[in-house]
Amino acid sequence: EDQVTQSPEALRLQEGESSSLNCSYTVSGLRGLFWYRQDPGKGPEFLFTLYSAGEEKEKERLKATLTKKESFLHITAPKPEDSATYLCAVQLSGGSYIPTFGRGTSLIVHP
Amino acid sequence: GAVVSQHPSWVICKSGTSVKIECRSLDFQATTMFWYRQFPKQSLMLMATSNEGSKATYEQGVEKDKFLINHASLTLSTLTVTSAHPEDSSFYICSASPQGETQYFGPGTRLLVL
């Protein structure tokens, strides 16, 4: 069964303490992998789309990378405003384009 | 670009009444829109896929007669919660995709049924 697993479930960092969030997937054929940020009480905000292994994308303190089995969201020198839940979603190739979402990683950055 | 709006942002209603939520793609056309439900501290649960000009496709376990979906145009989809009950209280989020790939989400609608 296709699955998307995010780890850790929760992560607490001090401001400036860099770290990575993981999204591993067991799908047969990847069309795209998506990262979103969700603040409490709001809809997810799109961050990145990755399509092939080796691809990297950056936005401010965030960098997303993709391998054949997993994706990492690296957060460099995080600030308290980076606190949010980060969601990963996987879209399969050759079929429905409905993505499968992971459960998310709740990130708290302490000042 | 790729902005999706939802209205209302929150609604309180009495048990037994119906509530309509609108989802609009403001700067692109969306052949397909999606409706999700999210419980506190849980991930998104897909309810249905809405296709312009055709019937929505509901996920297993979602009552299509309770959650009526209409996709009237390439920029508007509506979700009507019929005869709402307290257990329907939740956070409802729509999303739209310009080209069938990346989904862009609305801000969500919080529904409280008393």
PDB file of C-alpha atoms in Angstrom:
ATOM      1  CA  GLU A   1       0.000   0.000   0.000  1.00  0.00           C
ATOM      2  CA  ASP A   2       1.324   3.415  -0.893  1.00  0.00           C
ATOM      3  CA  GLN A   3       2.318   5.449   2.128  1.00  0.00           C
ATOM      4  CA  VAL A   4       3.735   8.793   3.104  1.00  0.00           C
ATOM      5  CA  THR A   5       5.451   8.984   6.485  1.00  0.00           C
ATOM      6  CA  GLN A   6       6.722  12.157   8.076  1.00  0.00           C
ATOM      7  CA  SER A   7       9.177  12.335  10.932  1.00  0.00           C
ATOM      8  CA  PRO A   8       9.528  13.497  13.551  1.00  0.00           C
ATOM      9  CA  GLU A   9       5.914  14.130  14.560  1.00  0.00           C
ATOM     10  CA  ALA A  10       7.017  17.114  16.581  1.00  0.00           C
ATOM     11  CA  LEU A  11      10.234  19.076  16.754  1.00  0.00           C
ATOM     12  CA  ARG A  12      11.310  21.795  19.137  1.00  0.00           C
ATOM     13  CA  LEU A  13      14.271  23.963  18.178  1.00  0.00           C
ATOM     14  CA  GLN A  14      16.006  26.959  19.607  1.00  0.00           C
ATOM     15  CA  GLU A  15      16.165  29.970  17.360  1.00  0.00           C
ATOM     16  CA  GLY A  16      19.148  29.545  15.058  1.00  0.00           C
ATOM     17  CA  GLU A  17      19.349  25.773  15.561  1.00  0.00           C
ATOM     18  CA  SER A  18      19.238  24.225  12.079  1.00  0.00           C
ATOM     19  CA  SER A  19      17.524  20.886  11.501  1.00  0.00           C
ATOM     20  CA  SER A  20      15.740  18.725   8.929  1.00  0.00           C
ATOM     21  CA  LEU A  21      12.286  17.258   8.564  1.00  0.00           C
ATOM     22  CA  ASN A  22      11.839  13.964   6.759  1.00  0.00           C
ATOM     23  CA  CYS A  23       9.166  12.698   4.394  1.00  0.00           C
ATOM     24  CA  SER A  24       9.582   9.107   3.246  1.00  0.00           C
ATOM     25  CA  TYR A  25       7.329   7.511   0.691  1.00  0.00           C
ATOM     26  CA  THR A  26       6.654   4.035  -0.609  1.00  0.00           C
ATOM     27  CA  VAL A  27       4.830   4.694  -3.840  1.00  0.00           C
ATOM     28  CA  SER A  28       5.152   3.000  -7.174  1.00  0.00           C
ATOM     29  CA  GLY A  29       5.872   5.850  -9.518  1.00  0.00           C
ATOM     30  CA  LEU A  30       6.238   9.428  -8.327  1.00  0.00           C
ATOM     31  CA  ARG A  31       4.828  12.324 -10.305  1.00  0.00           C
ATOM     32  CA  GLY A  32       5.577  14.976  -7.745  1.00  0.00           C
ATOM     33  CA  LEU A  33       6.248  15.624  -4.073  1.00  0.00           C
ATOM     34  CA  PHE A  34       4.870  18.703  -2.396  1.00  0.00           C
ATOM     35  CA  TRP A  35       5.721  20.557   0.780  1.00  0.00           C
ATOM     36  CA  TYR A  36       3.243  22.810   2.538  1.00  0.00           C
ATOM     37  CA  ARG A  37       3.295  24.917   5.666  1.00  0.00           C
ATOM     38  CA  GLN A  38       0.158  25.122   7.787  1.00  0.00           C
ATOM     39  CA  ASP A  39      -0.396  27.611  10.570  1.00  0.00           C
ATOM     40  CA  PRO A  40      -3.073  26.894  13.205  1.00  0.00           C
ATOM     41  CA  GLY A  41      -6.554  27.669  11.958  1.00  0.00           C
ATOM     42  CA  LYS A  42      -5.424  28.302   8.370  1.00  0.00           C
ATOM     43  CA  GLY A  43      -5.238  26.386   5.127  1.00  0.00           C
ATOM     44  CA  PRO A  44      -1.906  24.918   3.991  1.00  0.00           C
ATOM     45  CA  GLU A  45       0.437  27.296   2.213  1.00  0.00           C
ATOM     46  CA  PHE A  46       2.335  25.910  -0.765  1.00  0.00           C
ATOM     47  CA  LEU A  47       6.117  25.834  -0.410  1.00  0.00           C
ATOM     48  CA  PHE A  48       7.733  23.537  -2.986  1.00  0.00           C
ATOM     49  CA  THR A  49       7.120  20.945  -5.673  1.00  0.00           C
ATOM     50  CA  LEU A  50       9.857  18.410  -6.440  1.00  0.00           C
ATOM     51  CA  TYR A  51       9.672  16.080  -9.408  1.00  0.00           C
ATOM     52  CA  SER A  52      12.844  14.009  -9.655  1.00  0.00           C
ATOM     53  CA  ALA A  53      15.594  12.596  -7.473  1.00  0.00           C
ATOM     54  CA  GLY A  54      18.415  15.029  -6.969  1.00  0.00           C
ATOM     55  CA  GLU A  55      16.214  18.064  -7.328  1.00  0.00           C
ATOM     56  CA  GLU A  56      16.555  20.859  -4.766  1.00  0.00           C
ATOM     57  CA  LYS A  57      14.532  23.995  -4.169  1.00  0.00           C
ATOM     58  CA  GLU A  58      15.103  26.863  -1.780  1.00  0.00           C
ATOM     59  CA  LYS A  59      13.035  29.621  -0.281  1.00  0.00           C
ATOM     60  CA  GLU A  60      14.496  31.862   2.390  1.00  0.00           C
ATOM     61  CA  ARG A  61      15.575  29.570   5.268  1.00  0.00           C
ATOM     62  CA  LEU A  62      14.000  26.467   3.727  1.00  0.00           C
ATOM     63  CA  LYS A  63      15.537  24.008   1.331  1.00  0.00           C
ATOM     64  CA  ALA A  64      13.770  20.914   0.039  1.00  0.00           C
ATOM     65  CA  THR A  65      15.609  17.946  -1.441  1.00  0.00           C
ATOM     66  CA  LEU A  66      14.389  14.733  -3.025  1.00  0.00           C
ATOM     67  CA  THR A  67      15.784  11.215  -3.355  1.00  0.00           C
ATOM     68  CA  LYS A  68      14.131   8.114  -4.751  1.00  0.00           C
ATOM     69  CA  LYS A  69      12.659   7.215  -1.383  1.00  0.00           C
ATOM     70  CA  GLU A  70      12.447  10.388   0.670  1.00  0.00           C
ATOM     71  CA  SER A  71      12.490  14.133   0.833  1.00  0.00           C
ATOM     72  CA  PHE A  72      14.052  16.425   3.377  1.00  0.00           C
ATOM     73  CA  LEU A  73      13.022  19.898   4.341  1.00  0.00           C
ATOM     74  CA  HIS A  74      16.082  21.622   5.761  1.00  0.00           C
ATOM     75  CA  ILE A  75      15.544  24.622   7.961  1.00  0.00           C
ATOM     76  CA  THR A  76      18.603  26.810   8.385  1.00  0.00           C
ATOM     77  CA  ALA A  77      18.866  29.148  11.372  1.00  0.00           C
ATOM     78  CA  PRO A  78      15.133  29.007  12.080  1.00  0.00           C
ATOM     79  CA  LYS A  79      13.221  31.871  13.608  1.00  0.00           C
ATOM     80  CA  PRO A  80      10.120  31.726  15.848  1.00  0.00           C
ATOM     81  CA  GLU A  81       7.977  32.701  12.851  1.00  0.00           C
ATOM     82  CA  ASP A  82       8.952  29.417  11.203  1.00  0.00           C
ATOM     83  CA  SER A  83       6.862  27.624  13.824  1.00  0.00           C
ATOM     84  CA  ALA A  84       4.101  25.734  12.007  1.00  0.00           C
ATOM     85  CA  THR A  85       3.077  22.281  10.879  1.00  0.00           C
ATOM     86  CA  TYR A  86       4.874  21.180   7.731  1.00  0.00           C
ATOM     87  CA  LEU A  87       2.979  18.794   5.471  1.00  0.00           C
ATOM     88  CA  CYS A  88       4.361  16.579   2.768  1.00  0.00           C
ATOM     89  CA  ALA A  89       2.227  15.154  -0.044  1.00  0.00           C
ATOM     90  CA  VAL A  90       2.986  12.707  -2.834  1.00  0.00           C
ATOM     91  CA  GLN A  91       1.320  12.499  -6.224  1.00  0.00           C
ATOM     92  CA  LEU A  92       1.506   9.306  -8.264  1.00  0.00           C
ATOM     93  CA  SER A  93       2.315   9.148 -11.935  1.00  0.00           C
ATOM     94  CA  GLY A  94       0.107   7.495 -14.500  1.00  0.00           C
ATOM     95  CA  GLY A  95      -3.135   7.755 -12.598  1.00  0.00           C
ATOM     96  CA  SER A  96      -5.212   9.983 -10.379  1.00  0.00           C
ATOM     97  CA  TYR A  97      -3.498  13.223  -9.477  1.00  0.00           C
ATOM     98  CA  ILE A  98      -4.995  13.249  -6.014  1.00  0.00           C
ATOM     99  CA  PRO A  99      -2.035  13.540  -3.640  1.00  0.00           C
ATOM    100  CA  THR A 100      -1.544  11.492  -0.499  1.00  0.00           C
ATOM    101  CA  PHE A 101      -0.674  13.587   2.531  1.00  0.00           C
ATOM    102  CA  GLY A 102       1.538  12.673   5.458  1.00  0.00           C
ATOM    103  CA  ARG A 103       0.462  13.482   9.011  1.00  0.00           C
ATOM    104  CA  GLY A 104       2.825  16.428   9.223  1.00  0.00           C
ATOM    105  CA  THR A 105       5.621  17.610  11.498  1.00  0.00           C
ATOM    106  CA  SER A 106       4.773  20.191  14.113  1.00  0.00           C
ATOM    107  CA  LEU A 107       7.712  22.561  14.471  1.00  0.00           C
ATOM    108  CA  ILE A 108       8.131  24.955  17.366  1.00  0.00           C
ATOM    109  CA  VAL A 109      11.035  27.379  17.352  1.00  0.00           C
ATOM    110  CA  HIS A 110      11.780  28.978  20.698  1.00  0.00           C
ATOM    111  CA  PRO A 111      13.304  32.459  20.816  1.00  0.00           C
TER     112      PRO A 111
ATOM    113  CA  GLY B   1      -0.479  34.095  -8.145  1.00  0.00           C
ATOM    114  CA  ALA B   2      -2.529  30.933  -7.457  1.00  0.00           C
ATOM    115  CA  VAL B   3      -4.842  32.366  -4.839  1.00  0.00           C
ATOM    116  CA  VAL B   4      -7.836  30.460  -3.519  1.00  0.00           C
ATOM    117  CA  SER B   5     -10.483  32.059  -1.354  1.00  0.00           C
ATOM    118  CA  GLN B   6     -13.168  30.568   0.856  1.00  0.00           C
ATOM    119  CA  HIS B   7     -16.312  32.087   2.254  1.00  0.00           C
ATOM    120  CA  PRO B   8     -17.330  32.253   4.992  1.00  0.00           C
ATOM    121  CA  SER B   9     -14.218  31.893   7.121  1.00  0.00           C
ATOM    122  CA  TRP B  10     -16.307  30.726  10.050  1.00  0.00           C
ATOM    123  CA  VAL B  11     -19.945  29.898  10.614  1.00  0.00           C
ATOM    124  CA  ILE B  12     -22.089  28.928  13.580  1.00  0.00           C
ATOM    125  CA  CYS B  13     -25.417  27.308  12.917  1.00  0.00           C
ATOM    126  CA  LYS B  14     -28.166  25.426  14.676  1.00  0.00           C
ATOM    127  CA  SER B  15     -28.523  21.682  14.366  1.00  0.00           C
ATOM    128  CA  GLY B  16     -30.699  20.721  11.411  1.00  0.00           C
ATOM    129  CA  THR B  17     -29.880  23.708   9.231  1.00  0.00           C
ATOM    130  CA  SER B  18     -27.844  23.683   6.034  1.00  0.00           C
ATOM    131  CA  VAL B  19     -24.633  25.587   5.468  1.00  0.00           C
ATOM    132  CA  LYS B  20     -23.019  26.495   2.161  1.00  0.00           C
ATOM    133  CA  ILE B  21     -19.289  27.112   1.795  1.00  0.00           C
ATOM    134  CA  GLU B  22     -17.856  28.715  -1.334  1.00  0.00           C
ATOM    135  CA  CYS B  23     -14.426  28.099  -2.783  1.00  0.00           C
ATOM    136  CA  ARG B  24     -13.075  30.346  -5.514  1.00  0.00           C
ATOM    137  CA  SER B  25      -9.858  30.340  -7.509  1.00  0.00           C
ATOM    138  CA  LEU B  26      -9.136  34.041  -7.945  1.00  0.00           C
ATOM    139  CA  ASP B  27      -6.409  34.177 -10.558  1.00  0.00           C
ATOM    140  CA  PHE B  28      -6.570  30.891 -12.400  1.00  0.00           C
ATOM    141  CA  GLN B  29      -9.073  28.413 -13.741  1.00  0.00           C
ATOM    142  CA  ALA B  30      -9.432  25.102 -11.998  1.00  0.00           C
ATOM    143  CA  THR B  31     -10.997  22.164 -13.744  1.00  0.00           C
ATOM    144  CA  THR B  32     -10.768  20.260 -10.495  1.00  0.00           C
ATOM    145  CA  MET B  33     -11.199  21.370  -6.925  1.00  0.00           C
ATOM    146  CA  PHE B  34     -10.879  19.333  -3.776  1.00  0.00           C
ATOM    147  CA  TRP B  35     -12.653  19.450  -0.446  1.00  0.00           C
ATOM    148  CA  TYR B  36     -10.935  18.415   2.749  1.00  0.00           C
ATOM    149  CA  ARG B  37     -11.918  18.124   6.369  1.00  0.00           C
ATOM    150  CA  GLN B  38      -9.454  18.508   9.193  1.00  0.00           C
ATOM    151  CA  PHE B  39      -9.902  17.631  12.847  1.00  0.00           C
ATOM    152  CA  PRO B  40      -7.739  19.248  15.536  1.00  0.00           C
ATOM    153  CA  LYS B  41      -4.108  18.186  15.377  1.00  0.00           C
ATOM    154  CA  GLN B  42      -4.798  15.775  12.535  1.00  0.00           C
ATOM    155  CA  SER B  43      -3.862  15.815   8.892  1.00  0.00           C
ATOM    156  CA  LEU B  44      -6.114  16.597   5.971  1.00  0.00           C
ATOM    157  CA  MET B  45      -8.858  14.134   5.112  1.00  0.00           C
ATOM    158  CA  LEU B  46      -9.989  14.266   1.504  1.00  0.00           C
ATOM    159  CA  MET B  47     -13.772  14.315   1.260  1.00  0.00           C
ATOM    160  CA  ALA B  48     -14.383  14.682  -2.443  1.00  0.00           C
ATOM    161  CA  THR B  49     -13.007  15.728  -5.783  1.00  0.00           C
ATOM    162  CA  SER B  50     -15.077  18.293  -7.615  1.00  0.00           C
ATOM    163  CA  ASN B  51     -14.997  18.482 -11.412  1.00  0.00           C
ATOM    164  CA  GLU B  52     -16.439  21.393 -13.319  1.00  0.00           C
ATOM    165  CA  GLY B  53     -19.626  20.422 -15.069  1.00  0.00           C
ATOM    166  CA  SER B  54     -19.863  16.923 -13.668  1.00  0.00           C
ATOM    167  CA  LYS B  55     -20.720  15.100 -10.493  1.00  0.00           C
ATOM    168  CA  ALA B  56     -18.268  15.105  -7.643  1.00  0.00           C
ATOM    169  CA  THR B  57     -16.343  11.983  -6.704  1.00  0.00           C
ATOM    170  CA  TYR B  58     -16.664  11.206  -3.016  1.00  0.00           C
ATOM    171  CA  GLU B  59     -14.161   9.320  -0.895  1.00  0.00           C
ATOM    172  CA  GLN B  60     -15.245   6.173   0.831  1.00  0.00           C
ATOM    173  CA  GLY B  61     -17.262   6.871   3.941  1.00  0.00           C
ATOM    174  CA  VAL B  62     -18.312  10.395   2.941  1.00  0.00           C
ATOM    175  CA  GLU B  63     -22.080  10.786   2.633  1.00  0.00           C
ATOM    176  CA  LYS B  64     -22.787  12.447  -0.695  1.00  0.00           C
ATOM    177  CA  ASP B  65     -26.334  13.343   0.355  1.00  0.00           C
ATOM    178  CA  LYS B  66     -25.034  15.168   3.419  1.00  0.00           C
ATOM    179  CA  PHE B  67     -22.137  16.930   1.746  1.00  0.00           C
ATOM    180  CA  LEU B  68     -23.442  18.314  -1.535  1.00  0.00           C
ATOM    181  CA  ILE B  69     -20.799  19.577  -3.902  1.00  0.00           C
ATOM    182  CA  ASN B  70     -21.403  21.734  -6.937  1.00  0.00           C
ATOM    183  CA  HIS B  71     -18.714  22.914  -9.338  1.00  0.00           C
ATOM    184  CA  ALA B  72     -20.617  25.505 -11.319  1.00  0.00           C
ATOM    185  CA  SER B  73     -17.714  27.134 -13.135  1.00  0.00           C
ATOM    186  CA  LEU B  74     -13.977  26.895 -13.604  1.00  0.00           C
ATOM    187  CA  THR B  75     -13.473  29.224 -10.637  1.00  0.00           C
ATOM    188  CA  LEU B  76     -16.208  28.257  -8.192  1.00  0.00           C
ATOM    189  CA  SER B  77     -17.065  25.160  -6.214  1.00  0.00           C
ATOM    190  CA  THR B  78     -19.503  24.988  -3.318  1.00  0.00           C
ATOM    191  CA  LEU B  79     -19.898  22.557  -0.447  1.00  0.00           C
ATOM    192  CA  THR B  80     -23.284  22.407   1.261  1.00  0.00           C
ATOM    193  CA  VAL B  81     -23.540  20.622   4.568  1.00  0.00           C
ATOM    194  CA  THR B  82     -27.172  19.562   4.723  1.00  0.00           C
ATOM    195  CA  SER B  83     -29.061  19.075   7.994  1.00  0.00           C
ATOM    196  CA  ALA B  84     -25.920  19.790   9.946  1.00  0.00           C
ATOM    197  CA  HIS B  85     -25.360  18.125  13.309  1.00  0.00           C
ATOM    198  CA  PRO B  86     -22.763  18.778  16.005  1.00  0.00           C
ATOM    199  CA  GLU B  87     -20.583  15.937  14.702  1.00  0.00           C
ATOM    200  CA  ASP B  88     -20.237  17.875  11.429  1.00  0.00           C
ATOM    201  CA  SER B  89     -18.408  20.629  13.290  1.00  0.00           C
ATOM    202  CA  SER B  90     -14.946  20.790  11.795  1.00  0.00           C
ATOM    203  CA  PHE B  91     -12.478  22.779   9.721  1.00  0.00           C
ATOM    204  CA  TYR B  92     -13.286  22.510   6.020  1.00  0.00           C
ATOM    205  CA  ILE B  93     -10.622  23.407   3.458  1.00  0.00           C
ATOM    206  CA  CYS B  94     -10.828  23.512  -0.306  1.00  0.00           C
ATOM    207  CA  SER B  95      -8.017  23.407  -2.807  1.00  0.00           C
ATOM    208  CA  ALA B  96      -7.662  23.956  -6.527  1.00  0.00           C
ATOM    209  CA  SER B  97      -5.099  22.950  -9.090  1.00  0.00           C
ATOM    210  CA  PRO B  98      -4.366  25.043 -12.197  1.00  0.00           C
ATOM    211  CA  GLN B  99      -2.965  22.179 -14.208  1.00  0.00           C
ATOM    212  CA  GLY B 100      -3.691  19.043 -12.227  1.00  0.00           C
ATOM    213  CA  GLU B 101      -0.462  19.111 -10.257  1.00  0.00           C
ATOM    214  CA  THR B 102       0.268  21.480  -7.407  1.00  0.00           C
ATOM    215  CA  GLN B 103      -2.755  22.159  -5.243  1.00  0.00           C
ATOM    216  CA  TYR B 104      -3.330  25.592  -3.765  1.00  0.00           C
ATOM    217  CA  PHE B 105      -5.431  25.749  -0.649  1.00  0.00           C
ATOM    218  CA  GLY B 106      -8.028  28.155   0.585  1.00  0.00           C
ATOM    219  CA  PRO B 107      -7.846  29.618   4.090  1.00  0.00           C
ATOM    220  CA  GLY B 108     -10.456  27.222   5.431  1.00  0.00           C
ATOM    221  CA  THR B 109     -13.895  27.503   6.966  1.00  0.00           C
ATOM    222  CA  ARG B 110     -14.541  26.641  10.580  1.00  0.00           C
ATOM    223  CA  LEU B 111     -18.023  25.238  11.108  1.00  0.00           C
ATOM    224  CA  LEU B 112     -19.605  24.970  14.533  1.00  0.00           C
ATOM    225  CA  VAL B 113     -22.987  23.292  14.781  1.00  0.00           C
ATOM    226  CA  LEU B 114     -24.853  23.889  18.021  1.00  0.00           C
TER     227      LEU B 114
END
